[in-house]
Tab-separated table of C-alpha atoms in Angstrom:
chain	number	residue	atom	x	y	z
A	1	MET	CA	174.732	-24.597	14.152
A	2	PHE	CA	177.864	-23.446	12.391
A	3	SER	CA	180.183	-24.693	15.150
A	4	SER	CA	178.481	-28.091	15.327
A	5	ARG	CA	179.334	-28.599	11.651
A	6	VAL	CA	183.028	-27.872	12.096
A	7	PRO	CA	183.940	-29.515	15.401
A	8	ALA	CA	187.205	-28.652	17.102
A	9	PRO	CA	189.765	-31.099	15.701
A	10	SER	CA	190.549	-33.808	18.240
A	11	SER	CA	193.077	-36.194	16.675
A	12	LYS	CA	196.312	-35.280	14.882
A	13	SER	CA	194.716	-36.359	11.616
A	14	ASP	CA	191.731	-34.072	12.235
A	15	ARG	CA	194.077	-31.197	13.021
A	16	THR	CA	196.022	-31.762	9.802
A	17	ARG	CA	192.794	-31.838	7.829
A	18	ALA	CA	191.568	-28.609	9.443
A	19	LEU	CA	194.907	-26.913	8.773
A	20	LEU	CA	194.908	-27.951	5.102
A	21	ARG	CA	191.343	-26.728	4.719
A	22	GLU	CA	192.161	-23.389	6.330
A	23	ILE	CA	195.228	-22.859	4.144
A	24	ALA	CA	193.286	-23.767	1.013
A	25	LEU	CA	190.434	-21.370	1.761
A	26	ARG	CA	192.839	-18.514	2.476
A	27	SER	CA	194.751	-19.280	-0.706
A	28	PHE	CA	191.510	-19.329	-2.765
A	29	ARG	CA	190.578	-15.938	-1.289
A	30	GLU	CA	193.947	-14.255	-1.596
A	31	ASP	CA	195.560	-15.895	-4.620
A	32	GLY	CA	192.558	-17.261	-6.507
A	33	TYR	CA	191.548	-20.573	-8.010
A	34	ASP	CA	194.202	-20.765	-10.708
A	35	ALA	CA	197.210	-20.152	-8.426
A	36	THR	CA	196.058	-22.536	-5.691
A	37	THR	CA	197.472	-26.046	-6.058
A	38	ILE	CA	197.606	-29.129	-3.860
A	39	ARG	CA	201.394	-28.862	-3.988
A	40	ARG	CA	201.402	-25.288	-2.625
A	41	ILE	CA	198.894	-26.141	0.100
A	42	ALA	CA	201.001	-29.127	1.193
A	43	GLN	CA	204.142	-27.007	1.226
A	44	GLU	CA	202.563	-24.273	3.343
A	45	ALA	CA	201.148	-26.831	5.784
A	46	GLY	CA	204.518	-28.578	6.031
A	47	VAL	CA	203.099	-31.970	5.039
A	48	SER	CA	203.604	-34.184	1.987
A	49	VAL	CA	201.485	-34.059	-1.169
A	50	GLY	CA	200.481	-37.631	-0.330
A	51	THR	CA	199.138	-36.629	3.086
A	52	THR	CA	197.237	-33.752	1.484
A	53	HIS	CA	195.709	-36.113	-1.080
A	54	TYR	CA	194.734	-38.491	1.724
A	55	HIS	CA	192.512	-35.751	3.169
A	56	PHE	CA	191.394	-34.078	-0.054
A	57	ALA	CA	191.372	-36.019	-3.319
A	58	SER	CA	191.581	-32.899	-5.476
A	59	LYS	CA	191.698	-29.116	-5.532
A	60	ASN	CA	188.018	-29.143	-6.434
A	61	GLN	CA	187.166	-31.055	-3.282
A	62	LEU	CA	188.646	-28.082	-1.443
A	63	VAL	CA	186.441	-25.774	-3.508
A	64	GLN	CA	183.484	-27.778	-2.172
A	65	GLU	CA	184.799	-27.005	1.344
A	66	LEU	CA	184.833	-23.338	0.344
A	67	TYR	CA	181.213	-23.569	-0.890
A	68	LEU	CA	180.157	-25.196	2.383
A	69	ASP	CA	182.044	-22.630	4.443
A	70	VAL	CA	180.410	-19.710	2.603
A	71	GLN	CA	176.931	-21.217	2.914
A	72	GLN	CA	177.340	-22.094	6.595
A	73	ARG	CA	178.426	-18.499	7.245
A	74	HIS	CA	175.499	-17.327	5.153
A	75	ARG	CA	173.115	-19.312	7.355
A	76	ALA	CA	174.751	-18.096	10.570
A	77	ALA	CA	174.639	-14.438	9.474
A	78	LEU	CA	171.036	-14.686	8.294
A	79	SER	CA	169.368	-16.314	11.302
A	80	PRO	CA	169.296	-13.271	13.622
A	81	VAL	CA	168.158	-10.989	10.774
A	82	LEU	CA	165.253	-13.286	9.871
A	83	ASP	CA	164.033	-13.115	13.459
A	84	GLU	CA	163.498	-9.358	13.083
A	85	THR	CA	160.784	-9.263	10.433
A	86	ASP	CA	157.921	-11.264	8.954
A	87	ASP	CA	157.711	-9.116	5.825
A	88	LEU	CA	158.372	-11.370	2.825
A	89	ILE	CA	160.328	-8.832	0.771
A	90	GLU	CA	162.502	-7.796	3.733
A	91	ARG	CA	163.222	-11.440	4.545
A	92	LEU	CA	164.266	-12.074	0.954
A	93	ARG	CA	166.421	-8.936	0.983
A	94	ALA	CA	168.151	-10.363	4.061
A	95	VAL	CA	168.848	-13.710	2.335
A	96	TYR	CA	170.305	-12.111	-0.784
A	97	ARG	CA	172.296	-9.430	1.056
A	98	THR	CA	173.903	-11.714	3.619
A	99	GLY	CA	174.672	-14.129	0.778
A	100	LEU	CA	176.536	-11.440	-1.162
A	101	GLU	CA	178.339	-10.286	1.998
A	102	GLU	CA	179.732	-13.750	2.668
A	103	LEU	CA	180.953	-13.948	-0.934
A	104	THR	CA	182.684	-10.560	-0.797
A	105	PRO	CA	186.171	-11.755	0.319
A	106	TYR	CA	186.254	-13.921	-2.830
A	107	HIS	CA	185.365	-11.123	-5.266
A	108	PRO	CA	188.892	-10.288	-6.508
A	109	HIS	CA	189.305	-13.784	-8.011
A	110	ALA	CA	185.666	-14.756	-8.461
A	111	SER	CA	185.692	-15.025	-12.257
A	112	GLU	CA	188.397	-17.718	-12.033
A	113	PHE	CA	185.928	-19.838	-10.092
A	114	VAL	CA	183.107	-19.211	-12.568
A	115	SER	CA	185.353	-20.175	-15.440
A	116	ALA	CA	186.424	-23.388	-13.691
A	117	ALA	CA	182.879	-24.206	-12.552
A	118	LEU	CA	181.529	-23.942	-16.108
A	119	ALA	CA	184.279	-26.009	-17.717
A	120	PRO	CA	183.203	-29.315	-19.341
A	121	LYS	CA	181.956	-31.875	-16.761
A	122	SER	CA	183.127	-29.670	-13.888
A	123	ASP	CA	182.475	-31.124	-10.438
A	124	ILE	CA	182.331	-27.632	-8.918
A	125	ASN	CA	179.440	-26.429	-11.080
A	126	PRO	CA	176.943	-25.096	-8.502
A	127	LEU	CA	174.233	-27.281	-10.072
A	128	SER	CA	176.378	-30.466	-10.128
A	129	ALA	CA	175.697	-33.513	-7.944
A	130	GLU	CA	178.941	-32.821	-6.050
A	131	SER	CA	177.664	-29.380	-4.984
A	132	THR	CA	174.444	-30.738	-3.453
A	133	ALA	CA	175.393	-30.167	0.192
A	134	ALA	CA	176.164	-26.453	-0.211
A	135	ARG	CA	173.191	-25.955	-2.549
A	136	ASP	CA	170.823	-27.559	-0.034
A	137	ILE	CA	171.843	-25.054	2.635
A	138	THR	CA	171.073	-22.079	0.396
A	139	GLU	CA	167.780	-23.460	-0.863
A	140	GLU	CA	166.710	-24.108	2.686
A	141	LEU	CA	167.403	-20.446	3.541
A	142	PHE	CA	164.960	-19.336	0.842
A	143	GLU	CA	162.413	-21.883	2.088
A	144	ARG	CA	162.717	-20.492	5.618
A	145	ALA	CA	162.436	-16.916	4.386
A	146	VAL	CA	159.161	-17.687	2.571
A	147	ALA	CA	157.728	-20.056	5.208
A	148	GLY	CA	158.192	-17.580	8.069
A	149	ALA	CA	156.702	-14.602	6.219
A	150	LYS	CA	153.219	-13.130	6.412
A	151	HIS	CA	151.843	-13.199	2.884
A	152	SER	CA	148.680	-14.079	1.029
A	153	LEU	CA	150.215	-15.945	-1.880
A	154	PRO	CA	148.306	-18.898	-3.330
A	155	ASP	CA	149.752	-22.178	-2.011
A	156	ASP	CA	151.223	-23.429	-5.290
A	157	ILE	CA	153.087	-20.154	-5.805
A	158	ALA	CA	154.435	-20.112	-2.242
A	159	ARG	CA	155.644	-23.693	-2.735
A	160	GLY	CA	157.450	-23.027	-6.013
A	161	LEU	CA	158.894	-19.667	-5.016
A	162	PRO	CA	162.045	-20.778	-3.098
A	163	SER	CA	163.392	-22.690	-6.085
A	164	ALA	CA	162.825	-19.682	-8.369
A	165	LEU	CA	164.451	-17.384	-5.820
A	166	PHE	CA	167.472	-19.686	-5.624
A	167	LEU	CA	167.934	-19.471	-9.402
A	168	GLY	CA	167.705	-15.697	-9.010
A	169	HIS	CA	170.489	-15.942	-6.430
A	170	LEU	CA	172.751	-17.804	-8.880
A	171	LEU	CA	172.112	-15.232	-11.617
A	172	LEU	CA	172.655	-12.359	-9.188
A	173	ALA	CA	175.941	-13.947	-8.078
A	174	LEU	CA	177.002	-14.281	-11.740
A	175	TYR	CA	176.254	-10.584	-12.264
A	176	TRP	CA	178.167	-9.729	-9.063
A	177	VAL	CA	181.266	-11.621	-10.250
A	178	TYR	CA	181.581	-9.307	-13.260
A	179	ASP	CA	180.499	-6.153	-11.380
A	180	SER	CA	183.536	-3.888	-11.141
A	181	SER	CA	181.695	-0.927	-9.580
A	182	PRO	CA	183.099	0.162	-6.171
A	183	GLY	CA	181.837	-2.225	-3.473
A	184	GLN	CA	179.754	-3.939	-6.195
A	185	ALA	CA	177.204	-1.150	-5.754
A	186	LYS	CA	175.565	-1.995	-9.088
A	187	THR	CA	174.693	-5.485	-7.842
A	188	ARG	CA	173.082	-4.041	-4.698
A	189	ARG	CA	171.085	-1.620	-6.817
A	190	LEU	CA	169.937	-4.428	-9.103
A	191	LEU	CA	168.903	-6.498	-6.083
A	192	ASP	CA	166.867	-3.614	-4.675
A	193	ARG	CA	165.145	-3.116	-8.031
A	194	GLY	CA	164.419	-6.848	-8.285
A	195	LEU	CA	162.875	-6.873	-4.821
A	196	GLY	CA	160.851	-3.754	-5.685
A	197	LEU	CA	159.573	-5.617	-8.716
A	198	LEU	CA	158.591	-8.655	-6.625
A	199	LYS	CA	156.775	-6.332	-4.230
A	200	LEU	CA	154.741	-4.967	-7.136
A	201	ALA	CA	154.188	-8.290	-8.872
A	202	LEU	CA	153.503	-10.818	-6.092
A	203	PRO	CA	150.263	-9.241	-4.817
A	204	LEU	CA	148.922	-9.479	-8.393
A	205	ALA	CA	149.218	-13.273	-8.164
A	206	ARG	CA	145.711	-13.260	-6.693
A	207	LEU	CA	144.215	-11.777	-9.878
A	208	PRO	CA	142.999	-14.743	-11.937
A	209	LEU	CA	144.427	-13.331	-15.197
A	210	VAL	CA	147.871	-12.821	-13.674
A	211	ARG	CA	148.018	-15.967	-11.608
A	212	LYS	CA	148.396	-18.239	-14.620
A	213	PRO	CA	151.531	-16.584	-16.088
A	214	ILE	CA	153.141	-16.371	-12.646
A	215	THR	CA	152.446	-20.062	-11.946
A	216	GLU	CA	153.764	-20.943	-15.386
A	217	LEU	CA	156.927	-18.899	-14.804
A	218	ILE	CA	157.575	-20.678	-11.510
A	219	ASP	CA	156.917	-24.112	-13.053
A	220	MET	CA	159.256	-23.279	-15.893
A	221	ILE	CA	162.030	-22.306	-13.500
A	222	GLY	CA	161.458	-25.647	-11.760
A	223	GLU	CA	162.082	-27.310	-15.120
A	224	VAL	CA	165.320	-25.371	-15.593
A	225	ARG	CA	166.545	-26.789	-12.310
A	226	ALA	CA	165.490	-30.378	-13.090
B	1	MET	CA	173.803	-10.207	-47.274
B	2	PHE	CA	175.959	-13.045	-45.985
B	3	SER	CA	178.038	-13.204	-49.177
B	4	SER	CA	178.586	-9.436	-49.248
B	5	ARG	CA	180.213	-9.673	-45.807
B	6	VAL	CA	182.652	-12.390	-46.812
B	7	PRO	CA	183.757	-11.431	-50.324
B	8	ALA	CA	185.535	-13.957	-52.514
B	9	PRO	CA	189.233	-13.581	-51.700
B	10	SER	CA	191.026	-11.700	-54.458
B	11	SER	CA	194.685	-11.390	-53.469
B	12	LYS	CA	197.015	-14.109	-52.217
B	13	SER	CA	196.942	-12.482	-48.780
B	14	ASP	CA	193.134	-12.531	-48.771
B	15	ARG	CA	193.142	-16.183	-49.773
B	16	THR	CA	195.544	-17.062	-46.967
B	17	ARG	CA	193.391	-15.196	-44.468
B	18	ALA	CA	190.242	-16.978	-45.682
B	19	LEU	CA	191.985	-20.357	-45.490
B	20	LEU	CA	193.211	-19.737	-41.924
B	21	ARG	CA	189.737	-18.634	-40.875
B	22	GLU	CA	188.133	-21.700	-42.416
B	23	ILE	CA	190.611	-24.061	-40.751
B	24	ALA	CA	190.145	-22.347	-37.385
B	25	LEU	CA	186.343	-22.538	-37.526
B	26	ARG	CA	186.432	-26.216	-38.478
B	27	SER	CA	188.920	-26.920	-35.702
B	28	PHE	CA	186.751	-25.071	-33.129
B	29	ARG	CA	183.746	-27.159	-34.246
B	30	GLU	CA	185.461	-30.527	-34.415
B	31	ASP	CA	188.220	-30.334	-31.787
B	32	GLY	CA	186.968	-27.548	-29.519
B	33	TYR	CA	188.407	-24.380	-28.056
B	34	ASP	CA	191.065	-25.952	-25.859
B	35	ALA	CA	192.684	-28.098	-28.560
B	36	THR	CA	192.727	-25.364	-31.201
B	37	THR	CA	195.989	-23.394	-31.273
B	38	ILE	CA	197.551	-20.859	-33.631
B	39	ARG	CA	200.391	-23.339	-34.146
B	40	ARG	CA	198.048	-26.124	-35.291
B	41	ILE	CA	196.129	-23.822	-37.590
B	42	ALA	CA	199.364	-22.600	-39.185
B	43	GLN	CA	200.586	-26.160	-39.650
B	44	GLU	CA	197.357	-27.317	-41.287
B	45	ALA	CA	197.347	-24.272	-43.606
B	46	GLY	CA	201.005	-24.865	-44.524
B	47	VAL	CA	202.048	-21.354	-43.476
B	48	SER	CA	204.281	-20.041	-40.682
B	49	VAL	CA	203.075	-19.068	-37.227
B	50	GLY	CA	204.273	-15.530	-38.070
B	51	THR	CA	202.016	-15.371	-41.137
B	52	THR	CA	199.095	-16.641	-39.091
B	53	HIS	CA	199.716	-13.984	-36.449
B	54	TYR	CA	199.887	-11.343	-39.173
B	55	HIS	CA	196.265	-12.151	-40.060
B	56	PHE	CA	194.944	-13.004	-36.609
B	57	ALA	CA	196.626	-11.613	-33.508
B	58	SER	CA	195.309	-14.369	-31.243
B	59	LYS	CA	193.163	-17.475	-30.992
B	60	ASN	CA	190.437	-15.322	-29.475
B	61	GLN	CA	190.366	-13.102	-32.545
B	62	LEU	CA	189.458	-16.265	-34.447
B	63	VAL	CA	186.693	-16.932	-31.913
B	64	GLN	CA	185.328	-13.503	-32.846
B	65	GLU	CA	185.319	-14.706	-36.474
B	66	LEU	CA	183.341	-17.725	-35.295
B	67	TYR	CA	180.830	-15.472	-33.471
B	68	LEU	CA	180.408	-13.347	-36.615
B	69	ASP	CA	180.034	-16.415	-38.807
B	70	VAL	CA	177.325	-17.895	-36.561
B	71	GLN	CA	175.427	-14.600	-36.369
B	72	GLN	CA	175.646	-13.937	-40.107
B	73	ARG	CA	174.273	-17.428	-40.730
B	74	HIS	CA	171.616	-16.758	-38.113
B	75	ARG	CA	170.540	-13.627	-39.994
B	76	ALA	CA	170.564	-15.392	-43.365
B	77	ALA	CA	168.499	-18.328	-42.051
B	78	LEU	CA	166.013	-16.054	-40.319
B	79	SER	CA	165.148	-13.600	-43.087
B	80	PRO	CA	162.903	-15.890	-45.178
B	81	VAL	CA	161.130	-17.197	-42.057
B	82	LEU	CA	160.357	-13.677	-40.803
B	83	ASP	CA	158.670	-12.891	-44.123
B	84	GLU	CA	156.097	-15.622	-43.460
B	85	THR	CA	154.355	-14.226	-40.369
B	86	ASP	CA	153.543	-10.994	-38.568
B	87	ASP	CA	152.623	-12.774	-35.315
B	88	LEU	CA	154.980	-11.506	-32.605
B	89	ILE	CA	155.362	-14.820	-30.775
B	90	GLU	CA	155.965	-16.775	-33.996
B	91	ARG	CA	158.555	-14.236	-35.121
B	92	LEU	CA	160.365	-14.545	-31.797
B	93	ARG	CA	160.194	-18.333	-32.017
B	94	ALA	CA	161.887	-18.050	-35.404
B	95	VAL	CA	164.715	-15.870	-34.028
B	96	TYR	CA	165.436	-18.191	-31.105
B	97	ARG	CA	165.107	-21.420	-33.105
B	98	THR	CA	167.296	-20.394	-36.025
B	99	GLY	CA	169.818	-19.068	-33.494
B	100	LEU	CA	170.019	-22.433	-31.753
B	101	GLU	CA	170.224	-24.253	-35.091
B	102	GLU	CA	173.262	-22.269	-36.188
B	103	LEU	CA	174.952	-23.030	-32.851
B	104	THR	CA	174.272	-26.777	-33.094
B	105	PRO	CA	177.527	-27.819	-34.839
B	106	TYR	CA	179.416	-26.304	-31.897
B	107	HIS	CA	177.473	-28.156	-29.177
B	108	PRO	CA	179.969	-30.991	-28.506
B	109	HIS	CA	182.612	-28.512	-27.293
B	110	ALA	CA	180.395	-25.594	-26.286
B	111	SER	CA	181.221	-25.607	-22.577
B	112	GLU	CA	184.907	-25.032	-23.390
B	113	PHE	CA	183.896	-21.759	-25.026
B	114	VAL	CA	181.710	-20.721	-22.060
B	115	SER	CA	184.545	-21.440	-19.672
B	116	ALA	CA	187.001	-19.399	-21.747
B	117	ALA	CA	184.490	-16.578	-22.313
B	118	LEU	CA	183.864	-16.177	-18.577
B	119	ALA	CA	187.535	-16.247	-17.569
B	120	PRO	CA	188.911	-13.031	-15.987
B	121	LYS	CA	189.036	-10.118	-18.461
B	122	SER	CA	188.153	-12.418	-21.357
B	123	ASP	CA	187.918	-10.660	-24.729
B	124	ILE	CA	185.472	-13.305	-25.999
B	125	ASN	CA	182.854	-12.677	-23.312
B	126	PRO	CA	179.663	-12.132	-25.360
B	127	LEU	CA	179.092	-8.853	-23.476
B	128	SER	CA	182.682	-7.569	-23.964
B	129	ALA	CA	183.565	-4.587	-26.175
B	130	GLU	CA	185.398	-6.955	-28.529
B	131	SER	CA	182.172	-8.914	-29.179
B	132	THR	CA	180.188	-5.823	-30.226
B	133	ALA	CA	179.980	-6.651	-33.943
B	134	ALA	CA	178.454	-10.114	-33.463
B	135	ARG	CA	176.206	-8.877	-30.639
B	136	ASP	CA	174.873	-6.037	-32.804
B	137	ILE	CA	173.739	-8.519	-35.459
B	138	THR	CA	171.746	-10.575	-32.964
B	139	GLU	CA	170.189	-7.578	-31.237
B	140	GLU	CA	169.138	-6.220	-34.613
B	141	LEU	CA	167.363	-9.531	-35.350
B	142	PHE	CA	165.238	-9.124	-32.207
B	143	GLU	CA	164.525	-5.498	-33.159
B	144	ARG	CA	163.348	-6.609	-36.604
B	145	ALA	CA	161.209	-9.387	-35.140
B	146	VAL	CA	159.398	-6.920	-32.846
B	147	ALA	CA	159.235	-4.016	-35.338
B	148	GLY	CA	157.656	-6.135	-38.087
B	149	ALA	CA	155.031	-7.750	-35.842
B	150	LYS	CA	151.378	-6.865	-35.375
B	151	HIS	CA	150.926	-6.170	-31.673
B	152	SER	CA	149.280	-3.680	-29.375
B	153	LEU	CA	152.076	-3.259	-26.854
B	154	PRO	CA	152.575	0.163	-25.264
B	155	ASP	CA	155.422	2.021	-27.012
B	156	ASP	CA	157.873	1.964	-24.110
B	157	ILE	CA	157.486	-1.794	-23.714
B	158	ALA	CA	157.928	-2.424	-27.440
B	159	ARG	CA	161.087	-0.294	-27.371
B	160	GLY	CA	162.669	-2.068	-24.415
B	161	LEU	CA	161.634	-5.583	-25.439
B	162	PRO	CA	164.460	-6.459	-27.914
B	163	SER	CA	167.163	-5.878	-25.316
B	164	ALA	CA	165.316	-8.084	-22.792
B	165	LEU	CA	164.804	-10.765	-25.457
B	166	PHE	CA	168.503	-10.686	-26.283
B	167	LEU	CA	169.388	-11.337	-22.643
B	168	GLY	CA	166.904	-14.226	-22.765
B	169	HIS	CA	168.804	-15.523	-25.795
B	170	LEU	CA	172.106	-15.511	-23.861
B	171	LEU	CA	170.539	-17.351	-20.916
B	172	LEU	CA	168.852	-19.851	-23.243
B	173	ALA	CA	172.190	-20.452	-24.968
B	174	LEU	CA	173.849	-21.019	-21.570
B	175	TYR	CA	171.153	-23.581	-20.716
B	176	TRP	CA	171.612	-25.216	-24.135
B	177	VAL	CA	175.377	-25.597	-23.615
B	178	TYR	CA	174.754	-27.815	-20.573
B	179	ASP	CA	171.711	-29.584	-22.065
B	180	SER	CA	172.722	-33.211	-22.676
B	181	SER	CA	169.245	-34.415	-23.730
B	182	PRO	CA	169.149	-35.934	-27.262
B	183	GLY	CA	169.115	-33.125	-29.830
B	184	GLN	CA	168.948	-30.662	-26.901
B	185	ALA	CA	165.211	-31.354	-26.761
B	186	LYS	CA	164.974	-29.885	-23.243
B	187	THR	CA	166.146	-26.512	-24.520
B	188	ARG	CA	163.509	-26.524	-27.276
B	189	ARG	CA	160.849	-27.403	-24.725
B	190	LEU	CA	161.988	-24.601	-22.422
B	191	LEU	CA	161.896	-22.160	-25.331
B	192	ASP	CA	158.347	-23.187	-26.219
B	193	ARG	CA	157.255	-22.748	-22.612
B	194	GLY	CA	158.950	-19.351	-22.426
B	195	LEU	CA	157.162	-18.215	-25.581
B	196	GLY	CA	153.865	-19.562	-24.234
B	197	LEU	CA	154.461	-17.478	-21.131
B	198	LEU	CA	155.146	-14.338	-23.190
B	199	LYS	CA	151.932	-15.003	-25.122
B	200	LEU	CA	150.008	-15.063	-21.839
B	201	ALA	CA	151.832	-12.152	-20.219
B	202	LEU	CA	152.333	-9.574	-22.977
B	203	PRO	CA	148.627	-8.836	-23.606
B	204	LEU	CA	148.312	-8.070	-19.874
B	205	ALA	CA	150.749	-5.186	-20.349
B	206	ARG	CA	147.727	-3.036	-21.230
B	207	LEU	CA	146.216	-3.506	-17.757
B	208	PRO	CA	147.373	-0.510	-15.685
B	209	LEU	CA	148.219	-2.682	-12.641
B	210	VAL	CA	150.367	-5.046	-14.689
B	211	ARG	CA	152.001	-2.485	-16.924
B	212	LYS	CA	154.152	-1.053	-14.151
B	213	PRO	CA	155.886	-4.326	-13.134
B	214	ILE	CA	156.451	-5.248	-16.788
B	215	THR	CA	157.974	-1.839	-17.549
B	216	GLU	CA	160.102	-2.102	-14.440
B	217	LEU	CA	161.290	-5.593	-15.429
B	218	ILE	CA	162.304	-4.367	-18.881
B	219	ASP	CA	164.068	-1.294	-17.458
B	220	MET	CA	165.896	-3.508	-14.997
B	221	ILE	CA	167.110	-5.805	-17.769
B	222	GLY	CA	168.331	-2.687	-19.579
B	223	GLU	CA	170.383	-1.903	-16.458
B	224	VAL	CA	171.871	-5.418	-16.436
B	225	ARG	CA	173.117	-4.834	-19.964
B	226	ALA	CA	174.558	-1.368	-19.218
């Protein structure tokens, strides 16, 4: 699935585009958002700034390529793990963990990206219209994780859950960005506690008294996303 | 309480400091974080950049003055409202609403502050050591709101609640920053739904089955803050 999305470049123009993209992603990883510029990418690729702009209108369009790359890797890494279990909590653990693993190479400079993504009218905000393609991939992973699990959740809760879990993913990623513990161990611990909490709380969704607040929480999260 | 924190300036140096602070806060409100510079503040006050730096080492130190100003106003606006009710949910509504009201003048440029606050090693991150004084005021408001309320929450939940509510306040403020609905009506609606949810969920904390996930959630939020 991954390889079908990034076909082997056939024309010279395709090869130039692929090279620029590769240089940009490495520069984002190694030097960060702030130090990466169209000018530097062009220079390293040995092409003009004009040629670079022909392929990518802005630095932020290259950040969208980064988002897509991370999410396509996320999907590729997750698929075999999802095949191993139909336990809901273990499937969710797999989605969150593989997601964090694919982000790991970007950790040293991650707060530069957060800062840029939350700037006024930013087109790399993960909830912006421009980020739809990458966001869709991740949301679909949560949908698959829930749909393929054995559980006895009421239908409305199962339907609303992926969107709530995706918001959890964004908040977990925000926590991870500022987590300076070795190997971001604190984030992993928080994730495990969060999943432990879900394991305790979700079965209660069948109790009439508890069902209403859980449904309301999920609806409310849907409103946050709207 | 507010006036005791900002005494009437007595010496010439105190008056200069108060003037610089006032100009900076107005500039942050009207022109935003990005356009406000030490140089511009000095110019408008009719003093040298050196004098300005003598009083405030950096622009971000003036942002800390802004944080303190907003939180002191928050406390002053809240006190009379808290005296009116001992209902927990209504007291919390008062804390969140007055907090948003005091932020309102800063809404037009608020995302500039978020972007700067989340930049690498930022000293105006609301969770940074440098922001302790302003953060302490807000946390104390949530402690007062819970302590003065009639409720039958288990002790451990009542103790952990203010810290969880404070994190809710930060997330609500983040939502508010990007809320472009007229008068930020969507944020108010979200707040009302969140409080409705608490009203449904908190009484369940006495059920043994529900108590454990709620305690775990509150402990986990404590870990996020640590």
